[in-house]
Tab-separated table of C-alpha atoms in Angstrom:
chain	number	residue	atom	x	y	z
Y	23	UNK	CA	43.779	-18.755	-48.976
Y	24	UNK	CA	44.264	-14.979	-49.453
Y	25	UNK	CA	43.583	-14.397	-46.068
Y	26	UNK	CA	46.287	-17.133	-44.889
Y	27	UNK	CA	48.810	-15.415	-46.984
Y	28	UNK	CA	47.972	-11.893	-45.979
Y	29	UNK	CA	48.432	-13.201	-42.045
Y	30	UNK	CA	51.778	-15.245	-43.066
Y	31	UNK	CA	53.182	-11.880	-44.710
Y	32	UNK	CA	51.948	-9.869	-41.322
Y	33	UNK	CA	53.941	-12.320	-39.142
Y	34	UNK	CA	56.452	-13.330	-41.245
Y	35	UNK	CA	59.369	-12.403	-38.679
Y	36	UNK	CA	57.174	-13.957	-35.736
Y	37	UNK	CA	56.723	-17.444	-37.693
Y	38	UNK	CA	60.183	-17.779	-39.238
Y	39	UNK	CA	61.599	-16.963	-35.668
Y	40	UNK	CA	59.296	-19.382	-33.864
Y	41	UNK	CA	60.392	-22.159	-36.542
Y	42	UNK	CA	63.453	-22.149	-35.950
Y	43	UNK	CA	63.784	-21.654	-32.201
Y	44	UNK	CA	60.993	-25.066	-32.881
Y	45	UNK	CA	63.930	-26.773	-34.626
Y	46	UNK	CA	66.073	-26.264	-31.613
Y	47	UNK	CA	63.845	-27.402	-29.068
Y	48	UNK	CA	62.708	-30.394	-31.088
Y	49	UNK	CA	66.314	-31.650	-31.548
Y	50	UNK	CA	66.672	-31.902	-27.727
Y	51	UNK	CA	63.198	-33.443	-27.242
Y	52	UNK	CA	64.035	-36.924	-26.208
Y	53	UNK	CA	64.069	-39.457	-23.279
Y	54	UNK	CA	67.292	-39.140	-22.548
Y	55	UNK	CA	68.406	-39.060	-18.200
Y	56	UNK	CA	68.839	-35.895	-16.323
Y	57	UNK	CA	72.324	-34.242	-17.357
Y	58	UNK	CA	74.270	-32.585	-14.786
Y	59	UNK	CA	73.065	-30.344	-11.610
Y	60	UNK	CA	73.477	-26.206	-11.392
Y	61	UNK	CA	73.048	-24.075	-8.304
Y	62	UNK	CA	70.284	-22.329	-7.087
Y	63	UNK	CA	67.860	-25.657	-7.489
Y	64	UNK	CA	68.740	-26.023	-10.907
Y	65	UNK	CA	70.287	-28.712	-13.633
Y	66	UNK	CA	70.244	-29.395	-17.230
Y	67	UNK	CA	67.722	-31.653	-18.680
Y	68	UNK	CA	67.131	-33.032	-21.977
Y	69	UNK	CA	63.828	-34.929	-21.100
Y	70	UNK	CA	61.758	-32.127	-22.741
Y	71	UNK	CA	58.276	-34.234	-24.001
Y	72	UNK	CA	57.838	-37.300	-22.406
Y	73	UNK	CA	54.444	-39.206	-23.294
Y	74	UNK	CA	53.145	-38.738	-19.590
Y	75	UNK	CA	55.207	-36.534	-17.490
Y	76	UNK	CA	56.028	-38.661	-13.833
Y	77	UNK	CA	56.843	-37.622	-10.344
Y	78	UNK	CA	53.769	-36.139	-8.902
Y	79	UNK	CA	52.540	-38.646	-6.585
Y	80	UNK	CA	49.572	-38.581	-3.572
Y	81	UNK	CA	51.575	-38.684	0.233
Y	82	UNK	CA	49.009	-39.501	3.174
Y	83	UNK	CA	45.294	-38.132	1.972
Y	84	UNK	CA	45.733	-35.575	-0.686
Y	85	UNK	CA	46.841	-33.951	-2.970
Y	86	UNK	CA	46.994	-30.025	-3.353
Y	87	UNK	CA	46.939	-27.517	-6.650
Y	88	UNK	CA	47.170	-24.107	-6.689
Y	89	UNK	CA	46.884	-22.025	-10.042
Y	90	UNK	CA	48.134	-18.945	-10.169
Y	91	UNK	CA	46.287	-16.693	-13.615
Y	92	UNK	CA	47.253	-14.004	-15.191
Y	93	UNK	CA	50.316	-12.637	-13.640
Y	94	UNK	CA	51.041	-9.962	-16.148
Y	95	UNK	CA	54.418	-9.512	-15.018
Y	96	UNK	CA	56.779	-6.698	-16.856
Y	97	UNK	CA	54.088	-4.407	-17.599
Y	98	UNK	CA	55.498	-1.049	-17.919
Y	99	UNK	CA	59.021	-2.403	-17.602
Y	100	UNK	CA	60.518	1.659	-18.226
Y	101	UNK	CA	58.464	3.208	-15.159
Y	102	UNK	CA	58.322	3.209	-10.840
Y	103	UNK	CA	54.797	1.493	-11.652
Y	104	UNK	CA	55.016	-1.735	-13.268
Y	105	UNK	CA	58.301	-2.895	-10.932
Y	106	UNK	CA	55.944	-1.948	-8.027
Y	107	UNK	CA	53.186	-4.382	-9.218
Y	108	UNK	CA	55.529	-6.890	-9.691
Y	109	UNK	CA	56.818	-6.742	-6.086
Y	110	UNK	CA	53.224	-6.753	-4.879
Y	111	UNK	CA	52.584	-10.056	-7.469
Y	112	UNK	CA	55.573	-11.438	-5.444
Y	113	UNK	CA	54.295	-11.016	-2.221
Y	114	UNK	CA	50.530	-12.612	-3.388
Y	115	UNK	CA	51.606	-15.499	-4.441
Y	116	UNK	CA	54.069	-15.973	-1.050
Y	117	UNK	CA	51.040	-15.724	1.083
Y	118	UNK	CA	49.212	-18.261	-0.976
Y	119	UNK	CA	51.797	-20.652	-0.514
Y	120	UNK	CA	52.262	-20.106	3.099
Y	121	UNK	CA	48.554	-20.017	3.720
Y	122	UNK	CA	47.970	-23.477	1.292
Y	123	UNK	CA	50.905	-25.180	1.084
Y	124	UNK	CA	50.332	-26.788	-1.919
Y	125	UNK	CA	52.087	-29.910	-2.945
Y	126	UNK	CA	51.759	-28.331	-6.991
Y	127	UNK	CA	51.092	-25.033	-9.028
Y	128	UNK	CA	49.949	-24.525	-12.373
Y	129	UNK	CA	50.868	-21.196	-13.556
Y	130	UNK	CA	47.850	-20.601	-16.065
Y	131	UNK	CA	48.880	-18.523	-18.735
Y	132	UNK	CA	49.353	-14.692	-19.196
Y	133	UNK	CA	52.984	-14.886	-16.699
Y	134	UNK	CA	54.416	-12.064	-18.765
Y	135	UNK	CA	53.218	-9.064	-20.321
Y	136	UNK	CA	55.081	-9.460	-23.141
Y	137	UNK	CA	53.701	-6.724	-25.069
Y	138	UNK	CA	55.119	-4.281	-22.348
Y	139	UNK	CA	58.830	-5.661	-22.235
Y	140	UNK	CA	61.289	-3.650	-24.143
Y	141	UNK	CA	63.869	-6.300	-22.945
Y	142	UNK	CA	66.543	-8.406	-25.582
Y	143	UNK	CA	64.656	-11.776	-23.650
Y	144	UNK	CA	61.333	-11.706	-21.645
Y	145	UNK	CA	62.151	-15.127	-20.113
Y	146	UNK	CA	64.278	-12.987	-17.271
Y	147	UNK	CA	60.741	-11.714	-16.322
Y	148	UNK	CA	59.191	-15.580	-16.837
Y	149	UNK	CA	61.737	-16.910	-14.140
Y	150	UNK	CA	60.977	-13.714	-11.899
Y	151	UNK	CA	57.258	-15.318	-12.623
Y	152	UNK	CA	57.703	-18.656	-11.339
Y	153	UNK	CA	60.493	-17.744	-8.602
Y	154	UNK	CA	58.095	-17.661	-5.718
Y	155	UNK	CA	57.068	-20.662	-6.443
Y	156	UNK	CA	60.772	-22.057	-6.889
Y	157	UNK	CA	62.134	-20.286	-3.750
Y	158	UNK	CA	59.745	-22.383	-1.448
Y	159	UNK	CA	60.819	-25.108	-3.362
Y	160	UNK	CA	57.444	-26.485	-4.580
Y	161	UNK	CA	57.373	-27.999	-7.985
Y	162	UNK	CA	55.246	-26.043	-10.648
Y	163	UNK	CA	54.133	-26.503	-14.449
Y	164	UNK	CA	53.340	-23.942	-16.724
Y	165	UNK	CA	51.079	-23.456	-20.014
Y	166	UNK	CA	50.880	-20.578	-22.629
Y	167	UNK	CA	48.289	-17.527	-22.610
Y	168	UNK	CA	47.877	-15.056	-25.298
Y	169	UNK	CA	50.097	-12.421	-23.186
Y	170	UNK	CA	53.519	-14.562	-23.129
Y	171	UNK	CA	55.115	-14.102	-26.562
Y	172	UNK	CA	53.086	-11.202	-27.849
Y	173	UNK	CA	55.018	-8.409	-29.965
Y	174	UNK	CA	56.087	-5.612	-28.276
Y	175	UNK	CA	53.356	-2.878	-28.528
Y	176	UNK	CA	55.112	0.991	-29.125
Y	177	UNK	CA	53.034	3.238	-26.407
Y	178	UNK	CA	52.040	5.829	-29.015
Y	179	UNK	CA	52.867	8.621	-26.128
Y	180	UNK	CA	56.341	7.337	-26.636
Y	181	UNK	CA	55.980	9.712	-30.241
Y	182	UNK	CA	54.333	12.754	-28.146
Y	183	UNK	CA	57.186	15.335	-27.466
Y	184	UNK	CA	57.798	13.407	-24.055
Y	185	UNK	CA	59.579	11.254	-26.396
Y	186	UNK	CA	60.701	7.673	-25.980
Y	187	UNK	CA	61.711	6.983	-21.958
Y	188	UNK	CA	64.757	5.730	-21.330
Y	189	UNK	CA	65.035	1.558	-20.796
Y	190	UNK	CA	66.366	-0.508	-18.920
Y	191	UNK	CA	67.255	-3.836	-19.090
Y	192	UNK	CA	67.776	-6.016	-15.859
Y	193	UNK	CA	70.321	-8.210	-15.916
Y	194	UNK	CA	70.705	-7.800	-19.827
Y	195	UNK	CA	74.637	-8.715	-19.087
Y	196	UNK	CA	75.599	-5.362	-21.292
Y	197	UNK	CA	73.541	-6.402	-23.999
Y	198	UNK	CA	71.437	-3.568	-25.479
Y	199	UNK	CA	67.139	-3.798	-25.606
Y	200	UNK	CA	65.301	-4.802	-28.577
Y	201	UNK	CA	61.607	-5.196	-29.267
Y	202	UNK	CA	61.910	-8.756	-30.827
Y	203	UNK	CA	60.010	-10.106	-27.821
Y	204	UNK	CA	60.784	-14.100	-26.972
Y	205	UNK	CA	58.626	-16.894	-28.797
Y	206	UNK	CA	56.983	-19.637	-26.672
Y	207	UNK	CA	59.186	-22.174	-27.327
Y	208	UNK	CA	62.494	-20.342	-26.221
Y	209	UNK	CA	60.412	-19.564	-22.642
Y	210	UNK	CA	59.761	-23.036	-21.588
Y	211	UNK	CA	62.600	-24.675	-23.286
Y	212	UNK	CA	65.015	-22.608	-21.236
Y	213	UNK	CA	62.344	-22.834	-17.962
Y	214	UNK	CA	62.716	-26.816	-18.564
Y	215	UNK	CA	66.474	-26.489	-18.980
Y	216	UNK	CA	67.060	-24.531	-15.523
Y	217	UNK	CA	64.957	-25.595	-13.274
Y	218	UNK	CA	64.436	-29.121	-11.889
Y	219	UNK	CA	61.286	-28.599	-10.054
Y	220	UNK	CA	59.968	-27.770	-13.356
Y	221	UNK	CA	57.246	-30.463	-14.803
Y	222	UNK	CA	56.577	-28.238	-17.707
Y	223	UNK	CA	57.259	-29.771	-21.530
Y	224	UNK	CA	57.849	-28.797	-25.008
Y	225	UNK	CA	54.673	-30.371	-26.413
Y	226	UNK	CA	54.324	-33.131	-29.153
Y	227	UNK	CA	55.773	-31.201	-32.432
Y	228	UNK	CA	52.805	-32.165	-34.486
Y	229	UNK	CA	50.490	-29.676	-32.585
Y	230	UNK	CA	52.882	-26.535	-33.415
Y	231	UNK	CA	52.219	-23.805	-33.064
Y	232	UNK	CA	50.668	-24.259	-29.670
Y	233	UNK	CA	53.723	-25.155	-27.403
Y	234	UNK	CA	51.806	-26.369	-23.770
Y	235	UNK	CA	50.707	-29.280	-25.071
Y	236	UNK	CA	51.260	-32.509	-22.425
Y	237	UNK	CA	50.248	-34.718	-20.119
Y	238	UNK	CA	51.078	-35.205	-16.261
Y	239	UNK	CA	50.140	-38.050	-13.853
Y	240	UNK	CA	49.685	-37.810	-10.199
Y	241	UNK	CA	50.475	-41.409	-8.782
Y	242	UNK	CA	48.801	-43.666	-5.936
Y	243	UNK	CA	50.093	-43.207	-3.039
Y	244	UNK	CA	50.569	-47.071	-2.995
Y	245	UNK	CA	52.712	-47.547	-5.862
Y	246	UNK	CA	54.323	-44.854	-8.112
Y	247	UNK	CA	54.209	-46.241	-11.173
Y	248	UNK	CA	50.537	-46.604	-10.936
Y	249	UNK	CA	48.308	-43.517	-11.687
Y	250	UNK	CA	45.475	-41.498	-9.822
Y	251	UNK	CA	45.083	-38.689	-11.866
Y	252	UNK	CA	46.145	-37.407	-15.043
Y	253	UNK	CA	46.217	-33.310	-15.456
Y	254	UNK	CA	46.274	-32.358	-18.906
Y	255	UNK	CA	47.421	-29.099	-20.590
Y	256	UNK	CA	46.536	-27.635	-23.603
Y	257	UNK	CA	47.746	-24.590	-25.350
Y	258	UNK	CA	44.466	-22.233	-26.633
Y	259	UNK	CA	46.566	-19.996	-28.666
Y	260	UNK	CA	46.822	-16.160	-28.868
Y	261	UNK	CA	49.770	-13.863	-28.750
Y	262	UNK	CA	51.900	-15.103	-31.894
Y	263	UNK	CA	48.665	-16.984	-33.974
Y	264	UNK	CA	44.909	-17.234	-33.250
Y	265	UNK	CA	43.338	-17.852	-29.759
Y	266	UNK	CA	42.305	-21.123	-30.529
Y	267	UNK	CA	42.294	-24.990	-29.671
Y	268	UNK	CA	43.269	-26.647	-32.849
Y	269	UNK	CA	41.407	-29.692	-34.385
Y	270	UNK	CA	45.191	-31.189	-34.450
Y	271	UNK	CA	45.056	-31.002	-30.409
Y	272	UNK	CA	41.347	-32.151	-30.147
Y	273	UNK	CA	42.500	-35.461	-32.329
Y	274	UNK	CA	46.009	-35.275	-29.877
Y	275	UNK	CA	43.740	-35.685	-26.481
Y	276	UNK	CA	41.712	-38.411	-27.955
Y	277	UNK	CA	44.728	-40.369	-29.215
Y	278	UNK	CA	46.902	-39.961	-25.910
Y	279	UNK	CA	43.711	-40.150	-23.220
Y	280	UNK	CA	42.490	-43.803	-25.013
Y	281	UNK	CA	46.111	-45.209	-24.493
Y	282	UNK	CA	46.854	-43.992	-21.021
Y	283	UNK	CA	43.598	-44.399	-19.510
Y	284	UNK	CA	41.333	-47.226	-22.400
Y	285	UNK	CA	38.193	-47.927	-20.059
Y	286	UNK	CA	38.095	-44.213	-18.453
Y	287	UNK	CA	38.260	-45.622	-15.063
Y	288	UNK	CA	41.572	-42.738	-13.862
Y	289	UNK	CA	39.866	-39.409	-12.892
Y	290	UNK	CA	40.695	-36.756	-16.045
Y	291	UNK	CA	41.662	-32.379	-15.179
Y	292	UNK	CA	41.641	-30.388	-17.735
Y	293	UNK	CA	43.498	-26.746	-17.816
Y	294	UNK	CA	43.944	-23.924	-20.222
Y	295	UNK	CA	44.143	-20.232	-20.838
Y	296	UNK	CA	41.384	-19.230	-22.630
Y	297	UNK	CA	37.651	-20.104	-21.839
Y	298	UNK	CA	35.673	-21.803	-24.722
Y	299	UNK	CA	32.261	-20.939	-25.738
Y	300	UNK	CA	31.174	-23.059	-23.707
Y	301	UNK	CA	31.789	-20.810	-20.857
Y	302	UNK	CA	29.044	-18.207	-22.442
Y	303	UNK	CA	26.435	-20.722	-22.345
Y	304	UNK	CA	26.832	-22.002	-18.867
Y	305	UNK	CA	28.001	-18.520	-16.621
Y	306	UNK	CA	25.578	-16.713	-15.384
Y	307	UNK	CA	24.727	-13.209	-17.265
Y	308	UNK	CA	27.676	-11.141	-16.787
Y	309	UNK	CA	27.384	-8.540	-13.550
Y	310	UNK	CA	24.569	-10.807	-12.201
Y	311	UNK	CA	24.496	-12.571	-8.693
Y	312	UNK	CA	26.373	-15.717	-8.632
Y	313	UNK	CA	23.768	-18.169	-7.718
Y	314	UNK	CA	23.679	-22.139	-7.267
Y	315	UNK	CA	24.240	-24.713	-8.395
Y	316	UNK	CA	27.336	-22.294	-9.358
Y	317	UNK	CA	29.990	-20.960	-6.987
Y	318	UNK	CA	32.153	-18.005	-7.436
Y	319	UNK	CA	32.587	-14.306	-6.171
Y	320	UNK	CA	32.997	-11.917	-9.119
Y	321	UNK	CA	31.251	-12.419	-12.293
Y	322	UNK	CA	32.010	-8.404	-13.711
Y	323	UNK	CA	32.407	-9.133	-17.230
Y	324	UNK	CA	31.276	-11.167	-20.291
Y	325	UNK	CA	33.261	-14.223	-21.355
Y	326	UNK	CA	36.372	-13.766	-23.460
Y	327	UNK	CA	36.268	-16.874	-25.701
Y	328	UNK	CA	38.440	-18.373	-28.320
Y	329	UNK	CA	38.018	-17.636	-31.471
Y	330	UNK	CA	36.263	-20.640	-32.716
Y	331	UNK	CA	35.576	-24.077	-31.501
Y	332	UNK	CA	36.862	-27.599	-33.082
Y	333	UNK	CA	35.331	-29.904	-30.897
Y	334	UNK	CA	37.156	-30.122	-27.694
Y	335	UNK	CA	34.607	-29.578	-25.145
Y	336	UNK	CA	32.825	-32.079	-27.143
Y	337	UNK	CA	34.763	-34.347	-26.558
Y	338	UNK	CA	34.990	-33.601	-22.760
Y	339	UNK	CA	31.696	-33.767	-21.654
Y	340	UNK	CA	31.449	-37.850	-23.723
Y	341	UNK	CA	34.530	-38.371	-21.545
Y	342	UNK	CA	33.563	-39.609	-17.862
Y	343	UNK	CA	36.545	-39.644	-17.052
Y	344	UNK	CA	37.187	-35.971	-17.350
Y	345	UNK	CA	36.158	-33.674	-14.045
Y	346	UNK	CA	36.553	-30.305	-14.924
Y	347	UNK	CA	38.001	-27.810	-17.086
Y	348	UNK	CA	39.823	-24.768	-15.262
Y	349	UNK	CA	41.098	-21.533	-17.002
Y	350	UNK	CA	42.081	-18.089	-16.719
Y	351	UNK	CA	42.060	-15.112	-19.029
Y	352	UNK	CA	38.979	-13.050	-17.890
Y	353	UNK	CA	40.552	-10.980	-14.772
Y	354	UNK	CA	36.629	-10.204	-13.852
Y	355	UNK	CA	35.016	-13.878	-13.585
Y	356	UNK	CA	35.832	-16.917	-11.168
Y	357	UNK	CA	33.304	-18.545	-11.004
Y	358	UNK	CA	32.416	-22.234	-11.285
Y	359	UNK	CA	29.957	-23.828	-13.343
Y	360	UNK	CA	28.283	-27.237	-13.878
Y	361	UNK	CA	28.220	-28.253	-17.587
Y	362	UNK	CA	26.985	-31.567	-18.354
Y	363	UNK	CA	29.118	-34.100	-16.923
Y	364	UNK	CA	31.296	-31.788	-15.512
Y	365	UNK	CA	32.431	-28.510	-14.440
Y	366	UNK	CA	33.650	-25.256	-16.350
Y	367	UNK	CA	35.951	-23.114	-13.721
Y	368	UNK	CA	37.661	-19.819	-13.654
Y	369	UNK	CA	40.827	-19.518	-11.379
Y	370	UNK	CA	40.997	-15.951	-10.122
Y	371	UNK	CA	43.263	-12.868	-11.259
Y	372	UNK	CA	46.433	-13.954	-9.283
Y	373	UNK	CA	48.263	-10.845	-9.317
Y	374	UNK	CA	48.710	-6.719	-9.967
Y	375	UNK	CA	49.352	-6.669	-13.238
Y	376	UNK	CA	47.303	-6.796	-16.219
Y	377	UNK	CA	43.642	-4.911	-15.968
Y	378	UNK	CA	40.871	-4.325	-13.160
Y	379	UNK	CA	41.264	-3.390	-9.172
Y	380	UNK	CA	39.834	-7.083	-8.346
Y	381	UNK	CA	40.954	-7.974	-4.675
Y	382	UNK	CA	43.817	-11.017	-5.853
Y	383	UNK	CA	43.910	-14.898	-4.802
Y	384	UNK	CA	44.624	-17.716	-6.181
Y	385	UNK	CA	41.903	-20.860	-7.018
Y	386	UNK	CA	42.935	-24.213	-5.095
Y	387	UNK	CA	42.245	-27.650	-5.675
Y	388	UNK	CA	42.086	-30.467	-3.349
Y	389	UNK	CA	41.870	-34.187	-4.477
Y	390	UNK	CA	41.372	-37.317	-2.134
Y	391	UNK	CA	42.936	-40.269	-3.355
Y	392	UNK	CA	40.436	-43.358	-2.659
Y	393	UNK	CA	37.850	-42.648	-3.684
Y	394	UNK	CA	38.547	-39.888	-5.588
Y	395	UNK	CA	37.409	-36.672	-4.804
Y	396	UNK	CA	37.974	-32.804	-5.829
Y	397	UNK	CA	37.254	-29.794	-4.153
Y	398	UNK	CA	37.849	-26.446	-4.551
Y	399	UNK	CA	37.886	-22.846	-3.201
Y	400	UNK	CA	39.377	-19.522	-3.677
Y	401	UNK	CA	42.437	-18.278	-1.226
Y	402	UNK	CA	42.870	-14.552	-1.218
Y	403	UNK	CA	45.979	-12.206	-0.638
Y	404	UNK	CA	44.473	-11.007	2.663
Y	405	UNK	CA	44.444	-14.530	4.030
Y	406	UNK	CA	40.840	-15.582	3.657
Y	407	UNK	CA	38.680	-18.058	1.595
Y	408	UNK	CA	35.701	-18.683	0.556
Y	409	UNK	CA	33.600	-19.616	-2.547
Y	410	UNK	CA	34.303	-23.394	-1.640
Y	411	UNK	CA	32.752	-25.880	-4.107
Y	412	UNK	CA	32.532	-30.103	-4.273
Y	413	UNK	CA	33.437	-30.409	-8.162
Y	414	UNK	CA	33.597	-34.460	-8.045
Y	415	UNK	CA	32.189	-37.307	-5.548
């Protein structure tokens, strides 16, 4: 209990901020139709946390996925260098597309440095995030890492007698910067609000504070009200409270995945930021070779985990239903695994910001409708691929 109330009086500011910016969101969260169109591919919607989100949907064969991990955008937001990287982040995930052509992309946490931004609202560097995405006009969803609503961190140089740099804020509209940083909530509520290629949602309110808490289908090709696949995303914390998948959300993903799919028969994806211990048993020993049954290209580090486990992968691997697990976080590892009944996966380090000099790409998944099947391989900025892998027959 003392250590609760010692963390409470630490974040205080973060907590009261994020509970009422909760407040907000949850007063909009119903079913309610689209509201109105904008320019530039956007409109106003209200339909923030649907049970199942709807209109992904199989045409001919497959079905296409790429995640994009750790973007890190806005770091050093006051110098020549972090703009650059973003620029470069741009042009990665531009060549993915072109090279892919994915019919989806999951942006998999870590979009935003937010640590780094000096900036009155980080969500102008979240929709620089997502824009390449937008531009080419393929639909996207997006879930939380521990990177996207952190505090603003003071660079202690800032106090040497170079003193503090001077900031800018891009497109701030006059408005001067602060260092409040922007909670979770107020990222993909205004994401959801702007941009109708969007699939992202304000999760169920129950599972607070994690955010990225929902469900999508892909539907048959046949009929679109009946489903192929259900993707599910789940919000492992960090940044504003512990890096951690709650026992609430272990107890949510039991509930929702017995009503959708009872008898386990619709083919189950999994995706979130940060690996679970799980990930430490199963990888091989960090800096080692990469060697079968696994399938990667980089394994340069140890395993980042959560915090603690509640039970989720658990639950998973009882679950036939449920393929694979993918996640970022580790910038040094993506590789692919066989655990059990299915597979633990790394995407790959996506872009130029946050840490290491890894070459970038993106991780890609392929599904086949009838009968199901998922494949996957890595697609890098220089045009090549490799590392393919047959995670489901």
């Amino acid at each position: 209990m003392e250590k609760s109330l010692k963390w409470f009086w630490k974040h205080r500011s973060v907590v009261l901020c994020a509970l009422a910016v909760f407040f907000t969101c949850s007063a909009t969260n119903t079913a309610e139709p689209l509201a109105g169109v904008g320019v530039g591919g956007t409109r106003r919607r209200n339909d923030l946390a649907p049970l199942v989100g709807k209109g992904l949907r199989f045409s001919g064969l497959s079905f296409r996925i790429a995640l994009f991990a750790d973007l890190h955008y806005g770091e050093n937001a006051w110098d020549d260098w972090g703009p650059e990287q973003d620029v470069k982040s741009d042009k990665v995930q531009s060549i993915v597309l072109d090279k892919e052509m994915p019919d989806f992309v999951i942006y998999l946490g870590d979009l935003i440095t937010a640590n780094n931004l000096p900036i009155h609202n980080a969500s102008l560097y979240w929709d620089r995030a997502i824009s390449p995405t937008r531009g080419k006009g393929i639909p996207w969803a997006i879930l939380f890492g521990n990177h996207d609503d952190a505090s603003f961190e003071w660079p202690l140089e800032w106090f040497s007698s170079a003193g503090i740099p001077d900031v800018h804020c891009p497109f701030a509209g006059g408005k001067s910067c602060s260092f409040r940083g922007t909670m979770r909530m107020e990222l993909v509520k205004e994401e959801i609000e702007n941009n109708i290629l969007s699939h992202s949602q304000c999760g169920p309110t129950e599972l607070w504070p994690g955010i990225s808490n929902y469900i999508l289908q892909i539907s048959s090709s046949k009929d679109p009200d009946l489903p192929s696949v259900f993707l599910y995303f789940l919000d492992s914390g960090g940044g504003s409270y512990p890096e951690v998948i709650s026992f609430a959300q272990v107890k949510w993903f039991k509930e929702k995945s017995r009503t959708i799919n009872p008898d386990a028969r619709i083919p189950e994806l999994i995706f979130w930021h940060i690996p679970s211990k799980a990930y430490k048993k199963v990888g091989p020993h960090p800096k080692s070779r990469i060697r079968s049954p696994c399938s990667g290209s980089i394994n340069d580090e140890e395993v980042a985990s959560q915090e603690v486990e509640w039970g989720m992968i658990d639950v998973l691997i009882n679950r036939s239903s449920v393929k694979a697990v993918f996640v970022g976080h580790n910038h040094g590892l993506d590789w692919c695994c066989p655990y059990k009944s299915l597979w633990l996966c790394f995407a790959r380090h996506t872009a130029y910001g946050g840490y290491g000099n890894w070459a970038q790409g993106a991780r890609i998944l392929e599904m086949k409708e009838d009968p199901f099947t998922l494949t996957s391989w890595l697609r890098m900025e220089d045009g090549s691929s490799h590392s393919y892998v047959k995670l489901s027959s």
